[in-house]
Amino acid sequence: MEDLREGCPVDLVAALARARSPERPGPDTPAGTAVRPWPGPPLPIPEAGPADLDLQALLRLSLAASDASGRLRPAPSAGALHPVDAELVVGAGCSLPPGRYGYDPLRHRVHRVGLPSDDTPPGMTAELSVTARRTASHYGHRAWPLLLLDTGHAAAALFLAARALGAGEPEARLDGLTENPLAVVRIPPPDGRSPMHPAVSPHVPEPSGGTPTPAELLARRSTPPPLPGAPSHGSLRAVLATAERAGNGDLLRWCAAVGPPRPGLMELTPDGATLRRYAAGEARQTLAAWAACQAWIANAGAVLLAHGCPADADAAHIRRAHLRAGFAVHLAHVTALRHGLAARPVGSWQQADLGAALGAAPGRDWVVHALALGTRHADEENTT
């Protein structure tokens, strides 16, 4: 990744420390183009044959814009700025000829940018990178964690689209070891068999309720605030369980802030069967202050929290934690909607040292990502 305003590689450790500070971003700057300027003419994605991986449907369910503004998409993004770019490595068994393609989510078209290599596997591999300028145009120095969270959400959207279409078992590489691409999602053709590599692509369960339908994925949107109304015990348990399964428990911890009559932080018991109190006391007002002073969070029905990523984490750990948090919150969001909840991801956090607030050593346990939950849906809007 690169700091486009400085023209040099970013120090991610320093960038995260600054993003977590109370320093406010400056005035907005130009965001540049909404799509990477891929070379060559835009090409339509052909209809799929009966045994092919349907790339037209897959991308429509995961990354494509569905309105002229380009804001409304199946994957959420901070400020609806959508910085994630997808380069597709296509092998045999797909609706596109083998090759390397850049994807334009506004036109739902591809640009051929290269030939396939001799070892290109069947199916499609999406390599996800970011154009940092889009997010930095509004969030300034707070952009870097948001870029990583957005990439995790985009990876989850591709993963769920593959499941919904009955493709071969998808694999998501979210190890944080590379800056470009940040994440890779491999999707075999419907009859493909792709062995999982546990070090890079641990099996990720579906959201609570099983395989999502295409219509369900297209309908998934972030609810605009306010989000009042406390979720039921069972709904909150299901959302937490989905996040924990998808979020790689040795990297992140998960809890949920709830309000009266017994305000506090709740977490799953070790067997995942029920909830237990992790800390007592009202936390939502503090969370509202930490989340860029978004006052509505103080009245949300509950707030799911991913926390961890200590201050001394190296760049690979930072990437891995944020990518996995975005991925897990995306799946938890689908579970929340299936339980009739209103839900909205919250990605920008300043001074959110949860561990220190609970009396532990400072700098060890920070809020990384969140999903605000409620029981009353507001009208849908074109932002996420």
PDB file of C-alpha atoms in Angstrom, residues 122-318:
ATOM      1  CA  PRO A 122      -9.589 -23.787 -12.906  1.00  0.00           C
ATOM      2  CA  GLY A 123     -12.089 -21.214 -11.747  1.00  0.00           C
ATOM      3  CA  MET A 124     -11.456 -17.609 -10.755  1.00  0.00           C
ATOM      4  CA  THR A 125      -9.073 -16.023  -8.280  1.00  0.00           C
ATOM      5  CA  ALA A 126      -9.901 -12.443  -7.222  1.00  0.00           C
ATOM      6  CA  GLU A 127      -6.880 -10.413  -6.092  1.00  0.00           C
ATOM      7  CA  LEU A 128      -8.070  -7.486  -3.968  1.00  0.00           C
ATOM      8  CA  SER A 129      -6.094  -4.261  -3.602  1.00  0.00           C
ATOM      9  CA  VAL A 130      -7.080  -0.681  -2.780  1.00  0.00           C
ATOM     10  CA  THR A 131      -6.911   2.799  -4.218  1.00  0.00           C
ATOM     11  CA  ALA A 132      -6.178   4.561  -0.935  1.00  0.00           C
ATOM     12  CA  ARG A 133      -6.937   8.030  -2.275  1.00  0.00           C
ATOM     13  CA  ARG A 134     -10.679   7.330  -2.434  1.00  0.00           C
ATOM     14  CA  THR A 135     -11.008   6.733   1.295  1.00  0.00           C
ATOM     15  CA  ALA A 136      -8.316   9.234   2.303  1.00  0.00           C
ATOM     16  CA  SER A 137     -10.225  11.958   0.413  1.00  0.00           C
ATOM     17  CA  HIS A 138     -12.734  12.094   3.276  1.00  0.00           C
ATOM     18  CA  TYR A 139     -11.139  10.277   6.222  1.00  0.00           C
ATOM     19  CA  GLY A 140      -7.581  11.580   5.785  1.00  0.00           C
ATOM     20  CA  HIS A 141      -5.151   9.910   8.217  1.00  0.00           C
ATOM     21  CA  ARG A 142      -7.970   7.683   9.519  1.00  0.00           C
ATOM     22  CA  ALA A 143      -8.195   5.904   6.161  1.00  0.00           C
ATOM     23  CA  TRP A 144      -5.796   2.988   6.628  1.00  0.00           C
ATOM     24  CA  PRO A 145      -7.766   0.750   9.008  1.00  0.00           C
ATOM     25  CA  LEU A 146     -10.905   1.507   6.976  1.00  0.00           C
ATOM     26  CA  LEU A 147      -9.186   0.370   3.769  1.00  0.00           C
ATOM     27  CA  LEU A 148      -8.352  -2.960   5.372  1.00  0.00           C
ATOM     28  CA  LEU A 149     -11.841  -3.441   6.817  1.00  0.00           C
ATOM     29  CA  ASP A 150     -13.401  -2.642   3.424  1.00  0.00           C
ATOM     30  CA  THR A 151     -11.157  -5.267   1.810  1.00  0.00           C
ATOM     31  CA  GLY A 152     -12.311  -7.846   4.346  1.00  0.00           C
ATOM     32  CA  HIS A 153     -15.936  -7.016   3.570  1.00  0.00           C
ATOM     33  CA  ALA A 154     -15.291  -7.356  -0.184  1.00  0.00           C
ATOM     34  CA  ALA A 155     -13.628 -10.750   0.353  1.00  0.00           C
ATOM     35  CA  ALA A 156     -16.630 -11.928   2.371  1.00  0.00           C
ATOM     36  CA  ALA A 157     -19.029 -10.699  -0.317  1.00  0.00           C
ATOM     37  CA  LEU A 158     -17.201 -12.789  -2.933  1.00  0.00           C
ATOM     38  CA  PHE A 159     -17.107 -15.763  -0.567  1.00  0.00           C
ATOM     39  CA  LEU A 160     -20.849 -15.640   0.106  1.00  0.00           C
ATOM     40  CA  ALA A 161     -21.676 -15.113  -3.580  1.00  0.00           C
ATOM     41  CA  ALA A 162     -19.743 -18.282  -4.412  1.00  0.00           C
ATOM     42  CA  ARG A 163     -21.695 -20.182  -1.755  1.00  0.00           C
ATOM     43  CA  ALA A 164     -25.026 -18.792  -3.000  1.00  0.00           C
ATOM     44  CA  LEU A 165     -24.297 -19.865  -6.595  1.00  0.00           C
ATOM     45  CA  GLY A 166     -23.169 -23.373  -5.693  1.00  0.00           C
ATOM     46  CA  ALA A 167     -19.584 -22.920  -6.867  1.00  0.00           C
ATOM     47  CA  GLY A 168     -16.745 -25.110  -5.644  1.00  0.00           C
ATOM     48  CA  GLU A 169     -15.569 -24.527  -2.079  1.00  0.00           C
ATOM     49  CA  PRO A 170     -14.224 -20.950  -1.946  1.00  0.00           C
ATOM     50  CA  GLU A 171     -10.973 -20.089  -0.183  1.00  0.00           C
ATOM     51  CA  ALA A 172     -10.139 -16.683   1.311  1.00  0.00           C
ATOM     52  CA  ARG A 173      -6.523 -15.736   1.991  1.00  0.00           C
ATOM     53  CA  LEU A 174      -6.539 -13.063   4.677  1.00  0.00           C
ATOM     54  CA  ASP A 175      -3.128 -13.706   6.229  1.00  0.00           C
ATOM     55  CA  GLY A 176      -1.900 -10.105   5.977  1.00  0.00           C
ATOM     56  CA  LEU A 177       1.482 -11.161   4.602  1.00  0.00           C
ATOM     57  CA  THR A 178       1.336  -9.082   1.405  1.00  0.00           C
ATOM     58  CA  GLU A 179       0.546  -5.436   0.702  1.00  0.00           C
ATOM     59  CA  ASN A 180      -0.547  -6.040  -2.881  1.00  0.00           C
ATOM     60  CA  PRO A 181      -2.812  -7.878  -3.135  1.00  0.00           C
ATOM     61  CA  LEU A 182      -4.167  -7.420   0.379  1.00  0.00           C
ATOM     62  CA  ALA A 183      -6.519 -10.398   0.098  1.00  0.00           C
ATOM     63  CA  VAL A 184      -7.167 -13.216  -2.359  1.00  0.00           C
ATOM     64  CA  VAL A 185     -10.396 -15.163  -2.861  1.00  0.00           C
ATOM     65  CA  ARG A 186     -10.195 -18.348  -4.915  1.00  0.00           C
ATOM     66  CA  ILE A 187     -13.437 -19.790  -6.321  1.00  0.00           C
ATOM     67  CA  PRO A 188     -13.384 -23.123  -8.220  1.00  0.00           C
ATOM     68  CA  PRO A 189     -15.993 -24.032 -10.858  1.00  0.00           C
ATOM     69  CA  PRO A 190     -19.171 -25.751  -9.643  1.00  0.00           C
ATOM     70  CA  ASP A 191     -17.725 -29.248 -10.084  1.00  0.00           C
ATOM     71  CA  GLY A 192     -14.244 -28.255  -8.892  1.00  0.00           C
ATOM     72  CA  ARG A 193     -12.468 -29.767  -5.953  1.00  0.00           C
ATOM     73  CA  SER A 194      -9.974 -27.456  -4.287  1.00  0.00           C
ATOM     74  CA  PRO A 195      -8.138 -28.754  -1.191  1.00  0.00           C
ATOM     75  CA  MET A 196      -8.024 -26.241   1.599  1.00  0.00           C
ATOM     76  CA  HIS A 197      -4.687 -25.137   3.021  1.00  0.00           C
ATOM     77  CA  PRO A 198      -5.379 -24.647   6.749  1.00  0.00           C
ATOM     78  CA  ALA A 199      -2.588 -22.095   7.211  1.00  0.00           C
ATOM     79  CA  VAL A 200      -4.027 -19.745   4.609  1.00  0.00           C
ATOM     80  CA  SER A 201      -7.639 -20.650   4.079  1.00  0.00           C
ATOM     81  CA  PRO A 202      -9.282 -22.098   7.168  1.00  0.00           C
ATOM     82  CA  HIS A 203     -12.810 -23.282   6.562  1.00  0.00           C
ATOM     83  CA  VAL A 204     -15.265 -20.512   7.222  1.00  0.00           C
ATOM     84  CA  PRO A 205     -18.836 -21.440   8.148  1.00  0.00           C
ATOM     85  CA  GLU A 206     -21.844 -19.783   6.633  1.00  0.00           C
ATOM     86  CA  PRO A 207     -23.951 -17.222   8.478  1.00  0.00           C
ATOM     87  CA  SER A 208     -26.496 -18.596  10.917  1.00  0.00           C
ATOM     88  CA  GLY A 209     -29.247 -20.246   8.888  1.00  0.00           C
ATOM     89  CA  GLY A 210     -27.158 -21.822   6.140  1.00  0.00           C
ATOM     90  CA  THR A 211     -26.306 -20.899   2.563  1.00  0.00           C
ATOM     91  CA  PRO A 212     -27.562 -17.441   1.553  1.00  0.00           C
ATOM     92  CA  THR A 213     -29.730 -16.992  -1.521  1.00  0.00           C
ATOM     93  CA  PRO A 214     -28.829 -14.584  -4.340  1.00  0.00           C
ATOM     94  CA  ALA A 215     -31.856 -12.422  -3.519  1.00  0.00           C
ATOM     95  CA  GLU A 216     -30.771 -12.256   0.111  1.00  0.00           C
ATOM     96  CA  LEU A 217     -27.297 -11.023  -0.820  1.00  0.00           C
ATOM     97  CA  LEU A 218     -28.625  -8.358  -3.180  1.00  0.00           C
ATOM     98  CA  ALA A 219     -31.025  -7.121  -0.499  1.00  0.00           C
ATOM     99  CA  ARG A 220     -28.331  -6.779   2.186  1.00  0.00           C
ATOM    100  CA  ARG A 221     -27.890  -3.121   3.061  1.00  0.00           C
ATOM    101  CA  SER A 222     -26.676  -1.162   6.065  1.00  0.00           C
ATOM    102  CA  THR A 223     -29.520   0.390   8.038  1.00  0.00           C
ATOM    103  CA  PRO A 224     -29.219   4.154   8.552  1.00  0.00           C
ATOM    104  CA  PRO A 225     -29.341   5.296  12.179  1.00  0.00           C
ATOM    105  CA  PRO A 226     -30.991   5.365  14.610  1.00  0.00           C
ATOM    106  CA  LEU A 227     -31.008   1.642  15.473  1.00  0.00           C
ATOM    107  CA  PRO A 228     -33.037   1.397  18.706  1.00  0.00           C
ATOM    108  CA  GLY A 229     -34.439  -1.742  20.269  1.00  0.00           C
ATOM    109  CA  ALA A 230     -32.513  -4.459  22.116  1.00  0.00           C
ATOM    110  CA  PRO A 231     -31.999  -7.722  20.174  1.00  0.00           C
ATOM    111  CA  SER A 232     -33.267 -10.882  21.827  1.00  0.00           C
ATOM    112  CA  HIS A 233     -30.837 -13.107  23.698  1.00  0.00           C
ATOM    113  CA  GLY A 234     -31.061 -15.720  20.941  1.00  0.00           C
ATOM    114  CA  SER A 235     -30.477 -13.239  18.114  1.00  0.00           C
ATOM    115  CA  LEU A 236     -27.472 -11.713  19.831  1.00  0.00           C
ATOM    116  CA  ARG A 237     -26.011 -15.146  20.535  1.00  0.00           C
ATOM    117  CA  ALA A 238     -26.366 -16.095  16.845  1.00  0.00           C
ATOM    118  CA  VAL A 239     -24.655 -12.906  15.663  1.00  0.00           C
ATOM    119  CA  LEU A 240     -21.788 -13.345  18.131  1.00  0.00           C
ATOM    120  CA  ALA A 241     -21.387 -17.014  17.190  1.00  0.00           C
ATOM    121  CA  THR A 242     -21.142 -16.187  13.483  1.00  0.00           C
ATOM    122  CA  ALA A 243     -18.541 -13.488  14.135  1.00  0.00           C
ATOM    123  CA  GLU A 244     -16.434 -15.742  16.362  1.00  0.00           C
ATOM    124  CA  ARG A 245     -16.447 -18.623  13.876  1.00  0.00           C
ATOM    125  CA  ALA A 246     -15.477 -16.361  10.986  1.00  0.00           C
ATOM    126  CA  GLY A 247     -13.162 -14.076  12.946  1.00  0.00           C
ATOM    127  CA  ASN A 248     -10.331 -16.429  13.887  1.00  0.00           C
ATOM    128  CA  GLY A 249     -10.579 -16.506  17.692  1.00  0.00           C
ATOM    129  CA  ASP A 250      -6.828 -16.552  18.364  1.00  0.00           C
ATOM    130  CA  LEU A 251      -6.480 -13.148  16.680  1.00  0.00           C
ATOM    131  CA  LEU A 252      -9.585 -11.230  17.760  1.00  0.00           C
ATOM    132  CA  ARG A 253     -12.024 -11.408  20.650  1.00  0.00           C
ATOM    133  CA  TRP A 254     -15.715 -10.648  20.320  1.00  0.00           C
ATOM    134  CA  CYS A 255     -18.284  -9.204  22.698  1.00  0.00           C
ATOM    135  CA  ALA A 256     -21.462  -7.119  22.532  1.00  0.00           C
ATOM    136  CA  ALA A 257     -22.363  -3.982  24.460  1.00  0.00           C
ATOM    137  CA  VAL A 258     -25.965  -4.035  25.670  1.00  0.00           C
ATOM    138  CA  GLY A 259     -28.125  -1.539  27.553  1.00  0.00           C
ATOM    139  CA  PRO A 260     -30.728  -1.709  30.335  1.00  0.00           C
ATOM    140  CA  PRO A 261     -32.008  -3.463  32.330  1.00  0.00           C
ATOM    141  CA  ARG A 262     -28.531  -4.964  32.867  1.00  0.00           C
ATOM    142  CA  PRO A 263     -26.091  -2.892  30.823  1.00  0.00           C
ATOM    143  CA  GLY A 264     -22.678  -4.335  30.159  1.00  0.00           C
ATOM    144  CA  LEU A 265     -20.532  -6.351  27.763  1.00  0.00           C
ATOM    145  CA  MET A 266     -21.674  -9.869  26.850  1.00  0.00           C
ATOM    146  CA  GLU A 267     -19.629 -12.686  25.326  1.00  0.00           C
ATOM    147  CA  LEU A 268     -20.226 -16.304  24.356  1.00  0.00           C
ATOM    148  CA  THR A 269     -19.510 -19.061  26.833  1.00  0.00           C
ATOM    149  CA  PRO A 270     -16.625 -21.345  25.725  1.00  0.00           C
ATOM    150  CA  ASP A 271     -19.077 -23.922  24.341  1.00  0.00           C
ATOM    151  CA  GLY A 272     -20.920 -21.209  22.380  1.00  0.00           C
ATOM    152  CA  ALA A 273     -24.250 -22.301  23.834  1.00  0.00           C
ATOM    153  CA  THR A 274     -25.189 -19.110  25.648  1.00  0.00           C
ATOM    154  CA  LEU A 275     -24.113 -15.605  26.639  1.00  0.00           C
ATOM    155  CA  ARG A 276     -22.360 -14.519  29.803  1.00  0.00           C
ATOM    156  CA  ARG A 277     -21.513 -11.117  31.274  1.00  0.00           C
ATOM    157  CA  TYR A 278     -17.984 -10.022  30.383  1.00  0.00           C
ATOM    158  CA  ALA A 279     -18.142  -6.638  32.149  1.00  0.00           C
ATOM    159  CA  ALA A 280     -20.875  -4.668  33.924  1.00  0.00           C
ATOM    160  CA  GLY A 281     -21.859  -1.079  33.221  1.00  0.00           C
ATOM    161  CA  GLU A 282     -23.127   1.069  30.366  1.00  0.00           C
ATOM    162  CA  ALA A 283     -20.566   1.121  27.518  1.00  0.00           C
ATOM    163  CA  ARG A 284     -22.530   2.523  24.588  1.00  0.00           C
ATOM    164  CA  GLN A 285     -21.964   6.216  25.429  1.00  0.00           C
ATOM    165  CA  THR A 286     -18.215   5.589  25.518  1.00  0.00           C
ATOM    166  CA  LEU A 287     -18.396   3.654  22.264  1.00  0.00           C
ATOM    167  CA  ALA A 288     -20.250   6.574  20.651  1.00  0.00           C
ATOM    168  CA  ALA A 289     -17.437   8.930  21.670  1.00  0.00           C
ATOM    169  CA  TRP A 290     -14.758   6.520  20.427  1.00  0.00           C
ATOM    170  CA  ALA A 291     -16.527   5.978  17.077  1.00  0.00           C
ATOM    171  CA  ALA A 292     -15.782   9.451  15.683  1.00  0.00           C
ATOM    172  CA  CYS A 293     -18.412  10.940  18.046  1.00  0.00           C
ATOM    173  CA  GLN A 294     -21.362   9.212  16.371  1.00  0.00           C
ATOM    174  CA  ALA A 295     -23.917   9.994  19.073  1.00  0.00           C
ATOM    175  CA  TRP A 296     -26.578   7.599  17.744  1.00  0.00           C
ATOM    176  CA  ILE A 297     -24.460   4.602  18.857  1.00  0.00           C
ATOM    177  CA  ALA A 298     -25.263   5.454  22.490  1.00  0.00           C
ATOM    178  CA  ASN A 299     -28.885   4.459  21.819  1.00  0.00           C
ATOM    179  CA  ALA A 300     -28.287   1.435  19.588  1.00  0.00           C
ATOM    180  CA  GLY A 301     -29.923  -1.774  20.783  1.00  0.00           C
ATOM    181  CA  ALA A 302     -26.531  -3.503  20.989  1.00  0.00           C
ATOM    182  CA  VAL A 303     -23.057  -3.111  19.518  1.00  0.00           C
ATOM    183  CA  LEU A 304     -21.039  -6.140  18.420  1.00  0.00           C
ATOM    184  CA  LEU A 305     -17.313  -5.472  18.948  1.00  0.00           C
ATOM    185  CA  ALA A 306     -14.189  -7.053  17.464  1.00  0.00           C
ATOM    186  CA  HIS A 307     -11.237  -6.204  19.697  1.00  0.00           C
ATOM    187  CA  GLY A 308      -7.536  -7.015  19.870  1.00  0.00           C
ATOM    188  CA  CYS A 309      -4.645  -5.795  17.659  1.00  0.00           C
ATOM    189  CA  PRO A 310      -2.281  -4.387  20.324  1.00  0.00           C
ATOM    190  CA  ALA A 311      -0.343  -1.163  19.859  1.00  0.00           C
ATOM    191  CA  ASP A 312       2.912  -3.064  19.260  1.00  0.00           C
ATOM    192  CA  ALA A 313       1.449  -5.271  16.495  1.00  0.00           C
ATOM    193  CA  ASP A 314       3.546  -5.407  13.323  1.00  0.00           C
ATOM    194  CA  ALA A 315       2.194  -4.576   9.859  1.00  0.00           C
ATOM    195  CA  ALA A 316       1.268  -8.176   9.004  1.00  0.00           C
ATOM    196  CA  HIS A 317      -0.690  -8.548  12.265  1.00  0.00           C
ATOM    197  CA  ILE A 318      -2.489  -5.239  11.646  1.00  0.00           C
TER     198      ILE A 318
END
